[in-house]
Amino acid sequence: MELELINVPEPFATLTVTFFERQTQATLTVPVTRMVNQHVVRVAFNPMDLQFEQGGRRDFSWELYLNVAQSTMHGVIQIESEALSDRWQTSQTSSCQLRCDAAGMAILNSHTHQSATEVQVTAINLVDDQLQVVGTRQVNPEPLVQQRLVLKDKSDQHVIVGPVVQDTRQGLVTLSLPLAELPLDTPQVLYIRTTVGEETVERRVVLARSLAGQTTELVTHQHRLVMLDKRFDNALLVTASVAPSLPQRVVNAVGQLRQVVKWVAQLADKVNLTYLSRLFRHGHTPYERPTLIFESFGGRQVSDSPYAIYRLFTRLYPEFNCVWSINRSQRHFCRQHDIPYVIRRTTRWVRLLGKASFWISNARFPLWIKKPDYLTYIQTWHGTPLKKLGLDIEKVTMPGTTTARYHANFVKEANRWDALISPNDYSTQVFRTAFGFNNQILKVGYPRNDALVNSTPAEITALKRKLGIPLDKRVVLYAPTYRDNQFAEKGKYTFDLPFSLAEFQQRFGKDTVLILRMHYLIANTLDIRGYEGVVFDFSRHPNISELYLVSDLLITDYSSVFFDYAYLKRPILFYPYDYQVYKDELRGFYLNYETELPGEIAHDESQLLSLISQKLATPDMSHDARFMAFYRRFCAIDDGQSSWKVVAYILQQIENHG
């Protein structure tokens, strides 16, 4: 590793570099081994020294410090970095990667216990009737030789092995495989066969990043349409089909015409937004009668903490004017429940927002919406954070934005909030730093969780009947998050189940049912045909608290749902099948995922199914010391009165403003 010395005091007698591990506070100090020139030095270290066994830890984050020793003084300087290295393998199951944190300081991430059956690549493209993969050229210290690409169908019966073709440039290696022999309409999983030393290994290819920017479709000279796709576990699929005929191209042209219509609609929407933003700039005078506007997840639902506040507020004070801001898809729900509403992005919506006394939302309003000075904006947010938020996200991979723009917009929006609801001290601290938030924080707990504290067994039985869930069966709830690196288009993400429904049905179907609750950003609908009565897809059910109440076990990955579910003191399982990819390539976590969670971690499908059996046998976690330590830290505000505390705050604001 080379270091450029900038503003380092000279002369110095000795220079050393100290590696400091953030979580364990372990240190390793190595000498500077060579002066390249007056301002550049070189440091040699063994990456394997940055990995050790401690409490089952798999990952380590090392800060770097330069130790300067002079004749009369000693100094320590933290090393800055703008570099982002590619991941390099230190063994078949461990790797390192140099990056920088949000403050621009160098971080060396060291990973252990990686799957020996997978290999990450840098890029993949379909070019010139070939599949081309770019990846690493060595596993330290052995060079990789005789590498070749291998395609297998799901049964491993049909195998295509590419020739040994390696183009080594810029520290990377490019592998190629001709596409002429691809079978039709049979998805093929991609592997790399490699010789390391005297051993030949075959590992499944995974791509951490999205496929955006890479060539994923190609019509070959044999008139075949070849397509690349990513599976739920980041494995790569290659599928060939007969290229469209003339009639099919006509059908496709109709589809393209629909796309043109969609583009025209999007253009009209932009024109409408320009018009609406001008209406906001004109300014409004507030209604004499206090008016409260509620919104949940950008109008996609009538749910969550805003809904809990609304229900209590309108029951106690029905003479105030309360209106929901919704998308058109929610009109039926509002009419069915006699809820006053306004459709977003209409002139009436602008008028109501501009003349209201309060905005109460669990997500962000667009920045082009002007917030009046006389209005109080209450932000309920939507979960205790596990994943990094706002300014703490070092690399934003979401489509349609950049890291700098995302950070700036987040801070600008957050400081329009007059009050932000927090469920615990941990969240309060995160919100202050991640949002750059300087206004009032109401540490009263999430109103949506009142139902978890106050519900009775009779009410839970009634909920099961309403949802159509058998009363004599145990209920497993699967509620994963979306992945920032699996977006289909701006604002939409794809997801595939990472375990077999058939296997679940075979092992548990007699006395257990499975509820699926996908994140609201997931674009695709899951296919559960053939599993009726055993698997229920409640992804569009607006009130996830009801799903918590009817379930006996929660399975999740990186979603913050487990913080709320812990209020029930029921078992929780974690299934992070793509842990290494998600942790480093996407957002990262605030908690130590391996040591601070209130449940066990399953790393593969077999382990998951075994743990489901164990946890269903222990429905009450109140005697589990580890679980209860988590409960005391994150669920201490459990009096079931959070909604009332927010209502009392609103009433106080109304009285103060006369």
XYZ file of C-alpha atoms in Angstrom:
658
model
C 0.000 0.000 0.000
C 1.378 3.412 -1.003
C 0.801 6.619 0.975
C 1.294 10.159 -0.275
C 2.588 12.377 2.532
C 0.860 15.766 2.491
C 1.663 18.292 5.238
C 3.430 15.638 7.305
C 5.999 17.408 9.543
C 9.640 16.741 8.616
C 12.206 15.556 9.394
C 10.982 12.332 10.989
C 13.046 9.594 12.556
C 10.599 6.728 11.957
C 7.243 6.182 10.329
C 4.801 3.388 11.122
C 1.190 2.700 10.247
C -1.342 1.489 12.822
C -4.486 -0.401 11.848
C -7.313 0.162 14.380
C -10.389 -2.098 14.282
C -13.521 -0.080 15.050
C -15.587 -2.681 16.905
C -13.014 -4.784 18.760
C -10.479 -1.909 19.196
C -7.706 -4.313 18.181
C -4.542 -2.724 16.753
C -1.763 -3.774 14.411
C 1.295 -1.588 13.773
C 3.622 -2.136 10.792
C 6.686 -0.141 9.693
C 7.010 1.902 6.515
C 9.119 -0.403 4.368
C 10.239 1.891 1.572
C 10.531 5.522 0.558
C 9.455 5.675 -3.087
C 10.340 9.371 -3.253
C 10.282 12.393 -0.954
C 6.500 12.371 -0.591
C 5.471 8.754 -1.270
C 6.106 5.797 1.041
C 5.207 2.147 0.765
C 3.798 -0.076 3.519
C 3.836 -3.866 3.387
C 1.392 -5.880 5.515
C -0.138 -9.317 5.542
C -3.940 -9.066 5.040
C -4.363 -12.317 6.955
C -3.165 -10.487 10.080
C -6.332 -8.364 9.886
C -8.559 -11.402 10.454
C -8.960 -13.212 13.745
C -11.515 -15.249 15.649
C -13.637 -13.347 18.148
C -17.207 -14.267 19.029
C -17.970 -15.610 15.561
C -17.192 -12.299 13.860
C -16.912 -12.441 10.091
C -16.088 -8.856 9.208
C -13.626 -6.233 10.405
C -13.307 -2.520 9.610
C -9.837 -1.073 10.161
C -9.027 2.646 10.388
C -5.497 3.639 9.340
C -3.190 5.983 11.259
C 0.294 7.284 10.420
C 2.640 7.409 13.419
C 5.341 10.078 13.063
C 8.326 9.975 15.423
C 10.682 12.932 15.588
C 13.578 13.627 17.922
C 11.470 15.827 20.218
C 7.891 14.711 19.609
C 5.563 11.934 18.487
C 2.370 12.435 16.478
C -0.530 10.379 15.102
C -2.367 11.365 11.887
C -5.455 9.583 10.611
C -4.982 8.611 6.983
C -7.388 10.081 4.449
C -8.340 8.373 1.218
C -10.396 8.979 -1.883
C -9.620 5.516 -3.195
C -12.018 2.641 -3.711
C -10.134 -0.539 -4.513
C -11.598 -3.617 -6.063
C -12.014 -6.481 -3.622
C -8.981 -8.746 -3.560
C -9.091 -12.329 -2.365
C -6.667 -13.210 0.429
C -7.845 -16.825 0.350
C -10.704 -18.800 -1.130
C -12.959 -17.693 1.749
C -11.573 -14.283 2.768
C -10.968 -10.917 1.114
C -10.052 -7.271 1.726
C -11.192 -3.998 0.220
C -9.932 -0.445 0.710
C -12.547 2.318 0.756
C -13.214 5.632 2.467
C -15.912 6.546 4.973
C -18.277 9.535 4.796
C -15.619 11.776 6.353
C -13.056 10.782 3.723
C -10.971 8.618 6.055
C -9.381 5.396 4.835
C -11.126 2.159 5.843
C -9.796 -1.307 5.108
C -12.586 -3.877 5.266
C -11.553 -7.460 5.924
C -14.003 -10.320 5.373
C -13.811 -13.927 6.525
C -16.047 -17.005 6.332
C -17.071 -16.190 2.771
C -18.663 -18.886 0.679
C -16.065 -21.080 -0.999
C -18.629 -21.903 -3.660
C -19.051 -18.342 -4.997
C -16.809 -15.844 -6.768
C -17.571 -12.166 -7.254
C -16.841 -10.572 -10.602
C -16.463 -6.950 -11.629
C -18.573 -6.831 -14.812
C -20.413 -9.029 -17.293
C -21.489 -8.234 -20.878
C -22.822 -9.880 -24.032
C -20.477 -8.800 -26.833
C -19.772 -10.120 -30.336
C -21.688 -13.395 -29.884
C -19.784 -14.010 -26.664
C -20.371 -13.844 -22.948
C -17.549 -11.806 -21.400
C -16.798 -11.696 -17.669
C -14.223 -9.448 -16.017
C -12.866 -10.438 -12.607
C -9.832 -10.792 -10.393
C -6.675 -12.420 -11.693
C -5.343 -13.983 -8.509
C -6.101 -15.277 -5.048
C -3.258 -14.083 -2.849
C -0.585 -15.202 -3.316
C -1.391 -17.773 -6.009
C -2.221 -16.582 -9.544
C -5.391 -18.000 -11.064
C -4.617 -20.092 -14.145
C -6.648 -22.122 -16.592
C -9.770 -20.076 -15.827
C -12.793 -20.799 -17.965
C -16.498 -20.023 -17.909
C -19.014 -22.805 -17.306
C -22.789 -22.724 -17.852
C -25.053 -25.265 -16.150
C -28.782 -25.738 -16.214
C -30.590 -26.136 -12.915
C -30.291 -29.932 -12.978
C -26.561 -29.789 -13.798
C -27.317 -32.193 -16.662
C -26.337 -29.806 -19.437
C -22.925 -28.225 -19.081
C -21.203 -25.839 -21.473
C -17.523 -25.195 -20.840
C -15.770 -22.349 -22.573
C -12.234 -22.534 -23.887
C -9.320 -21.164 -21.879
C -9.408 -17.566 -23.098
C -7.870 -14.975 -20.805
C -7.159 -11.343 -21.611
C -5.220 -9.891 -18.681
C -5.176 -6.096 -18.513
C -5.179 -3.441 -15.801
C -4.889 -6.013 -13.030
C -8.070 -7.764 -14.192
C -8.805 -10.808 -16.289
C -11.442 -11.114 -19.023
C -12.974 -14.531 -19.646
C -15.066 -15.324 -22.731
C -17.511 -18.024 -23.741
C -19.107 -18.423 -27.215
C -22.908 -18.288 -27.224
C -23.517 -20.531 -30.231
C -24.149 -23.709 -28.198
C -26.651 -22.273 -25.725
C -29.790 -24.430 -25.455
C -33.058 -22.638 -26.072
C -35.403 -21.531 -23.295
C -33.369 -23.136 -20.495
C -31.847 -20.710 -17.986
C -28.179 -21.419 -17.422
C -26.324 -20.562 -14.202
C -22.819 -19.153 -14.685
C -19.717 -20.615 -12.988
C -15.964 -20.104 -13.205
C -13.701 -23.157 -13.228
C -10.256 -22.263 -11.911
C -6.923 -23.843 -11.080
C -5.395 -22.545 -7.838
C -2.041 -24.184 -7.197
C -2.694 -27.836 -7.942
C -6.413 -27.728 -7.133
C -9.254 -27.222 -9.613
C -12.351 -25.548 -8.176
C -15.697 -24.533 -9.639
C -17.549 -21.581 -8.127
C -20.830 -19.879 -8.977
C -20.449 -16.363 -10.360
C -22.140 -13.552 -8.419
C -22.302 -9.847 -9.220
C -22.637 -7.487 -6.256
C -23.717 -4.435 -8.240
C -26.751 -4.133 -10.441
C -26.593 -4.952 -14.138
C -27.123 -1.284 -15.000
C -24.679 -0.037 -17.632
C -23.795 -3.523 -18.884
C -25.002 -5.175 -22.090
C -27.631 -7.688 -21.018
C -29.402 -8.414 -24.322
C -27.934 -9.551 -27.633
C -29.258 -11.009 -30.886
C -26.569 -13.395 -32.151
C -25.654 -14.192 -35.739
C -27.590 -17.462 -35.290
C -30.701 -15.294 -34.777
C -30.953 -16.058 -31.062
C -31.942 -13.585 -28.381
C -29.618 -14.015 -25.392
C -30.449 -12.312 -22.106
C -28.622 -11.860 -18.801
C -30.429 -11.621 -15.480
C -29.642 -11.724 -11.758
C -31.159 -14.287 -9.422
C -32.255 -13.459 -5.852
C -28.845 -14.537 -4.490
C -26.940 -12.384 -7.054
C -26.094 -15.415 -9.196
C -26.145 -14.769 -12.956
C -28.540 -16.442 -15.372
C -28.046 -16.691 -19.138
C -31.088 -17.554 -21.257
C -31.332 -17.996 -25.034
C -34.503 -17.956 -27.119
C -35.378 -17.642 -30.769
C -35.191 -13.994 -31.799
C -38.584 -12.402 -32.516
C -40.146 -13.086 -35.924
C -41.783 -10.364 -38.006
C -45.253 -10.821 -36.394
C -43.606 -10.825 -32.968
C -41.715 -7.656 -33.857
C -45.066 -6.077 -34.756
C -46.379 -7.068 -31.326
C -43.220 -5.650 -29.786
C -43.739 -2.458 -31.756
C -47.174 -2.151 -30.150
C -45.481 -2.575 -26.805
C -43.017 0.141 -27.743
C -45.956 2.340 -28.709
C -47.343 1.793 -25.219
C -43.953 2.844 -23.901
C -44.151 6.011 -25.993
C -47.583 6.679 -24.507
C -46.062 6.163 -21.078
C -43.283 8.641 -21.892
C -45.849 11.164 -23.058
C -47.735 10.698 -19.790
C -44.492 11.221 -17.866
C -43.838 14.396 -19.839
C -47.352 15.622 -19.051
C -46.716 14.820 -15.410
C -43.569 16.957 -15.435
C -45.496 19.824 -16.999
C -48.137 19.415 -14.300
C -45.463 19.460 -11.566
C -44.062 22.695 -12.962
C -47.549 24.212 -12.851
C -48.164 22.968 -9.291
C -44.822 24.257 -8.030
C -45.724 27.705 -9.364
C -48.996 27.533 -7.446
C -47.039 26.839 -4.259
C -44.802 29.846 -4.888
C -47.831 32.149 -5.057
C -48.389 31.602 -1.329
C -51.598 31.030 0.612
C -53.299 32.195 3.790
C -54.093 29.476 6.342
C -57.579 28.182 7.063
C -59.140 29.644 10.211
C -60.188 26.130 11.208
C -57.119 23.990 12.113
C -56.499 21.608 9.212
C -54.282 18.510 9.372
C -52.938 16.764 6.261
C -51.870 13.120 6.734
C -49.733 11.123 4.319
C -48.107 7.677 4.431
C -45.339 6.442 2.148
C -45.876 9.199 -0.401
C -49.618 8.545 -0.726
C -49.246 4.847 -1.514
C -50.976 3.748 1.685
C -53.265 4.895 4.474
C -51.228 3.275 7.219
C -48.421 3.365 9.744
C -47.967 5.976 12.486
C -49.826 8.771 10.632
C -52.896 6.506 10.506
C -52.629 5.660 14.213
C -52.469 9.383 15.038
C -55.360 10.147 12.673
C -57.644 7.521 14.188
C -57.128 8.747 17.747
C -57.241 12.433 16.830
C -60.511 12.197 14.906
C -62.094 10.090 17.650
C -61.231 12.653 20.334
C -61.566 15.870 18.299
C -63.893 15.253 15.345
C -64.494 18.952 14.696
C -60.970 19.587 13.430
C -60.458 19.214 9.682
C -58.364 16.085 8.900
C -57.616 15.104 5.292
C -55.513 12.315 3.799
C -53.137 12.966 0.898
C -53.358 9.840 -1.289
C -52.662 8.372 -4.700
C -55.723 7.439 -6.737
C -55.209 3.765 -5.827
C -56.271 4.514 -2.234
C -59.642 6.084 -3.047
C -61.594 2.875 -2.443
C -60.013 2.387 0.993
C -60.812 5.971 2.011
C -64.403 5.751 0.802
C -64.855 2.389 2.498
C -63.640 3.810 5.832
C -65.250 7.251 5.467
C -61.876 9.046 5.384
C -61.721 12.543 3.828
C -59.042 12.620 1.152
C -57.395 14.662 -1.559
C -55.624 13.253 -4.620
C -51.944 14.133 -4.774
C -50.641 16.398 -7.512
C -53.909 18.202 -8.135
C -54.707 21.902 -7.721
C -56.971 21.105 -4.752
C -54.053 19.223 -3.154
C -51.826 22.287 -3.556
C -54.479 24.484 -1.986
C -54.969 22.160 0.992
C -51.244 21.716 1.619
C -50.655 25.449 1.351
C -53.474 26.440 3.718
C -53.167 23.599 6.277
C -51.925 23.946 9.851
C -50.109 20.586 10.074
C -48.448 18.064 7.792
C -48.063 14.616 9.368
C -46.064 12.165 7.264
C -43.805 9.118 7.650
C -41.769 9.867 4.504
C -40.488 12.887 2.644
C -42.512 15.422 0.692
C -40.891 16.499 -2.609
C -38.622 19.514 -2.196
C -40.549 21.508 -4.796
C -43.457 21.661 -2.329
C -43.120 24.934 -0.431
C -43.677 24.679 3.328
C -45.496 27.745 4.710
C -44.007 29.476 7.760
C -47.236 29.117 9.729
C -47.377 25.329 9.262
C -46.051 22.642 11.669
C -44.517 19.644 9.893
C -44.468 16.485 12.047
C -42.321 13.653 10.705
C -43.163 10.251 12.229
C -40.526 8.336 10.198
C -41.092 4.622 9.623
C -38.706 2.486 11.650
C -35.771 2.152 13.993
C -32.743 2.248 11.684
C -30.556 -0.797 11.124
C -29.325 0.217 7.664
C -27.389 3.439 7.222
C -29.554 6.495 6.506
C -29.120 9.892 4.901
C -25.639 11.355 5.387
C -24.372 8.031 6.732
C -24.849 6.308 3.354
C -21.368 6.576 1.895
C -22.260 5.392 -1.608
C -25.786 5.870 -2.959
C -26.614 3.343 -5.706
C -30.274 4.266 -6.179
C -31.242 5.187 -9.737
C -31.867 8.809 -10.664
C -29.533 10.458 -8.139
C -25.930 10.827 -7.003
C -24.472 10.511 -3.520
C -23.860 14.257 -3.174
C -27.332 15.191 -4.455
C -29.003 12.593 -2.237
C -27.177 13.910 0.859
C -27.985 17.539 0.092
C -31.666 16.864 -0.588
C -31.998 14.737 2.538
C -30.652 17.454 4.824
C -32.702 20.133 3.112
C -35.908 18.133 3.513
C -35.145 17.023 7.091
C -34.718 20.538 8.350
C -38.196 21.443 7.148
C -39.473 19.075 9.851
C -40.526 20.953 12.970
C -40.754 17.771 15.036
C -39.422 14.259 14.468
C -40.758 11.244 16.372
C -38.206 8.850 17.860
C -38.817 5.437 19.484
C -35.644 5.279 21.637
C -32.346 6.986 22.507
C -30.487 4.985 19.876
C -32.738 6.322 17.101
C -32.517 9.871 18.429
C -28.740 9.806 18.098
C -28.863 8.312 14.592
C -31.487 10.813 13.418
C -29.441 13.780 14.597
C -26.353 12.748 12.655
C -27.837 10.956 9.638
C -30.415 13.656 8.880
C -28.354 16.641 9.979
C -31.460 17.399 12.044
C -31.439 20.347 14.450
C -35.119 20.763 15.355
C -37.313 19.148 18.016
C -37.309 15.395 18.582
C -40.295 13.807 20.335
C -39.034 10.625 22.009
C -42.486 9.147 22.572
C -42.304 5.851 20.642
C -43.952 5.038 17.334
C -47.754 5.468 17.376
C -48.127 2.465 15.075
C -46.767 0.224 17.869
C -49.556 1.106 20.303
C -51.576 -1.743 18.814
C -48.789 -4.229 19.636
C -48.970 -3.255 23.306
C -52.734 -2.827 23.667
C -54.202 -5.692 21.592
C -55.959 -8.567 23.371
C -56.059 -12.291 22.431
C -59.679 -11.883 21.344
C -58.703 -9.050 18.983
C -55.887 -11.177 17.525
C -58.340 -14.022 16.870
C -60.673 -11.566 15.136
C -57.766 -10.350 12.982
C -56.994 -13.911 11.880
C -60.604 -14.406 10.861
C -60.571 -11.127 8.933
C -57.393 -12.112 7.078
C -58.575 -15.656 6.374
C -55.810 -17.306 8.394
C -56.674 -20.692 9.975
C -57.071 -20.384 13.738
C -55.567 -23.827 14.399
C -52.251 -23.208 12.613
C -49.026 -21.470 13.536
C -48.063 -18.459 11.454
C -44.618 -17.571 10.069
C -44.184 -14.025 8.745
C -41.477 -13.365 6.121
C -40.791 -9.634 5.720
C -37.529 -8.840 3.876
C -36.247 -5.488 2.702
C -35.585 -4.416 -0.871
C -32.056 -4.320 -2.262
C -30.689 -1.030 -3.573
C -28.757 -2.997 -6.206
C -31.794 -4.800 -7.659
C -33.743 -1.936 -9.121
C -35.931 -2.406 -12.169
C -36.387 1.296 -12.801
C -36.413 4.495 -10.795
C -38.504 3.933 -7.669
C -39.123 0.212 -8.327
C -37.157 -2.848 -7.191
C -37.394 -6.556 -7.973
C -37.309 -9.525 -5.606
C -37.344 -13.317 -5.794
C -37.921 -15.623 -2.837
C -34.605 -17.003 -1.534
C -36.111 -20.272 -0.330
C -38.389 -22.957 -1.762
C -42.117 -22.680 -1.083
C -42.428 -26.364 -1.997
C -39.905 -27.282 0.707
C -41.700 -25.087 3.244
C -45.034 -26.690 2.368
C -43.613 -30.195 2.634
C -42.017 -29.619 6.048
C -44.514 -27.303 7.736
C -47.706 -27.203 5.645
C -49.777 -29.464 7.904
C -49.816 -27.133 10.905
C -48.149 -23.890 9.778
C -48.853 -21.171 7.235
C -46.498 -18.593 5.721
C -47.307 -14.903 5.311
C -45.266 -12.937 2.762
C -44.901 -9.187 3.285
C -42.642 -7.585 0.677
C -41.380 -3.997 0.985
C -43.675 -1.403 -0.579
C -41.001 -0.513 -3.176
C -40.982 -4.036 -4.636
C -42.301 -3.872 -8.195
C -43.017 -7.512 -9.019
C -45.850 -9.660 -7.660
C -44.838 -13.041 -6.251
C -46.357 -16.176 -7.796
C -47.863 -18.364 -5.051
C -50.130 -20.466 -7.268
C -50.278 -24.044 -6.023
C -49.675 -23.053 -2.409
C -53.139 -21.735 -1.581
C -54.037 -22.250 2.073
C -50.375 -22.506 3.054
C -48.834 -19.302 1.656
C -50.519 -15.884 1.848
C -49.181 -12.801 0.077
C -50.102 -9.765 2.179
C -47.558 -7.433 0.578
C -50.292 -4.915 -0.185
C -51.915 -5.133 3.232
C -51.606 -1.576 4.581
C -51.233 -2.366 8.286
C -48.168 -4.484 8.964
C -48.845 -4.334 12.716
C -51.826 -6.625 12.113
C -49.481 -9.127 10.457
C -47.146 -8.937 13.460
C -50.035 -9.663 15.821
C -51.264 -12.784 13.991
C -47.796 -14.328 13.535
C -45.803 -16.619 15.840
C -42.387 -16.104 14.228
C -40.769 -13.356 12.147
C -38.163 -14.020 9.455
C -36.399 -11.000 8.017
C -32.988 -9.939 6.749
C -32.037 -6.250 6.944
C -35.474 -4.693 7.333
C -36.103 -2.681 10.489
C -39.345 -4.614 11.101
C -37.699 -6.694 13.817
C -37.366 -3.641 16.089
C -41.165 -3.347 16.176
C -41.818 -7.088 16.267
C -39.637 -7.373 19.384
C -42.407 -5.569 21.328
C -44.338 -8.869 21.188
C -41.461 -10.881 22.723
C -41.881 -13.553 20.059
C -38.997 -15.324 18.247
C -37.167 -13.673 15.339
C -34.957 -15.311 12.708
C -32.560 -13.521 10.377
C -31.896 -14.846 6.878
C -29.169 -12.677 5.262
C -28.446 -14.943 2.295
C -26.488 -12.128 0.564
C -24.891 -10.653 3.693
C -21.429 -9.870 2.294
C -22.841 -8.187 -0.801
C -25.467 -6.176 1.047
C -23.201 -5.013 3.871
C -20.356 -3.652 1.777
C -21.723 -2.879 -1.659
C -24.868 -1.176 -0.430
C -25.609 0.779 2.725
C -23.955 -0.920 5.695
C -25.359 -1.127 9.215
C -25.385 0.815 12.482
C -25.501 -2.306 14.644
C -23.088 -5.208 14.544
C -25.220 -7.578 12.519
C -23.468 -10.657 13.846
C -23.591 -9.910 17.579
C -26.346 -7.392 18.409
C -29.487 -8.892 16.884
C -32.291 -10.430 18.978
C -32.268 -13.778 17.199
C -30.247 -16.406 15.392
C -28.876 -16.039 11.859
C -29.465 -18.590 9.095
C -26.930 -18.379 6.272
C -28.530 -20.886 3.890
C -31.898 -22.452 3.169
C -31.202 -25.697 5.013
C -30.215 -23.844 8.175
C -33.253 -21.581 7.854
C -35.719 -24.472 7.737
C -34.089 -26.155 10.736
C -34.225 -22.971 12.801
C -37.897 -22.419 11.917
C -38.684 -25.735 13.623
C -36.689 -24.769 16.714
C -38.131 -21.286 17.085
C -41.750 -22.300 16.624
C -41.223 -24.541 19.663
C -40.217 -21.504 21.818
C -42.972 -18.911 21.249
C -42.152 -16.711 24.282
C -38.770 -14.951 24.371
C -39.254 -13.151 27.696
C -36.889 -15.593 29.430
C -34.125 -15.238 26.822
C -31.409 -12.974 28.294
C -30.024 -11.837 24.939
C -33.472 -11.028 23.591
C -34.512 -9.106 26.692
C -31.311 -7.033 26.643
C -32.293 -5.977 23.122
C -35.862 -5.306 24.291
C -34.720 -3.006 27.093
C -32.531 -1.047 24.694
C -35.006 -0.557 21.859
C -38.528 -1.219 23.165
C -38.451 0.468 26.582
C -41.166 2.944 25.542
C -43.924 0.355 25.605
C -46.797 2.038 27.419
C -49.138 1.991 24.410
C -49.731 5.762 24.589
C -47.490 7.075 21.791
C -50.434 8.210 19.651
C -51.907 10.186 22.537
C -48.566 11.903 23.218
C -48.395 13.104 19.603
C -52.031 14.223 19.712
C -51.252 16.183 22.906
C -48.304 17.837 21.125
C -50.583 18.869 18.229
C -53.167 20.309 20.625
C -50.451 22.290 22.359
C -49.329 23.743 19.015
C -52.924 24.676 18.158
C -53.376 26.429 21.516
C -50.043 28.240 21.239
C -50.965 29.632 17.834
C -54.411 30.666 18.965
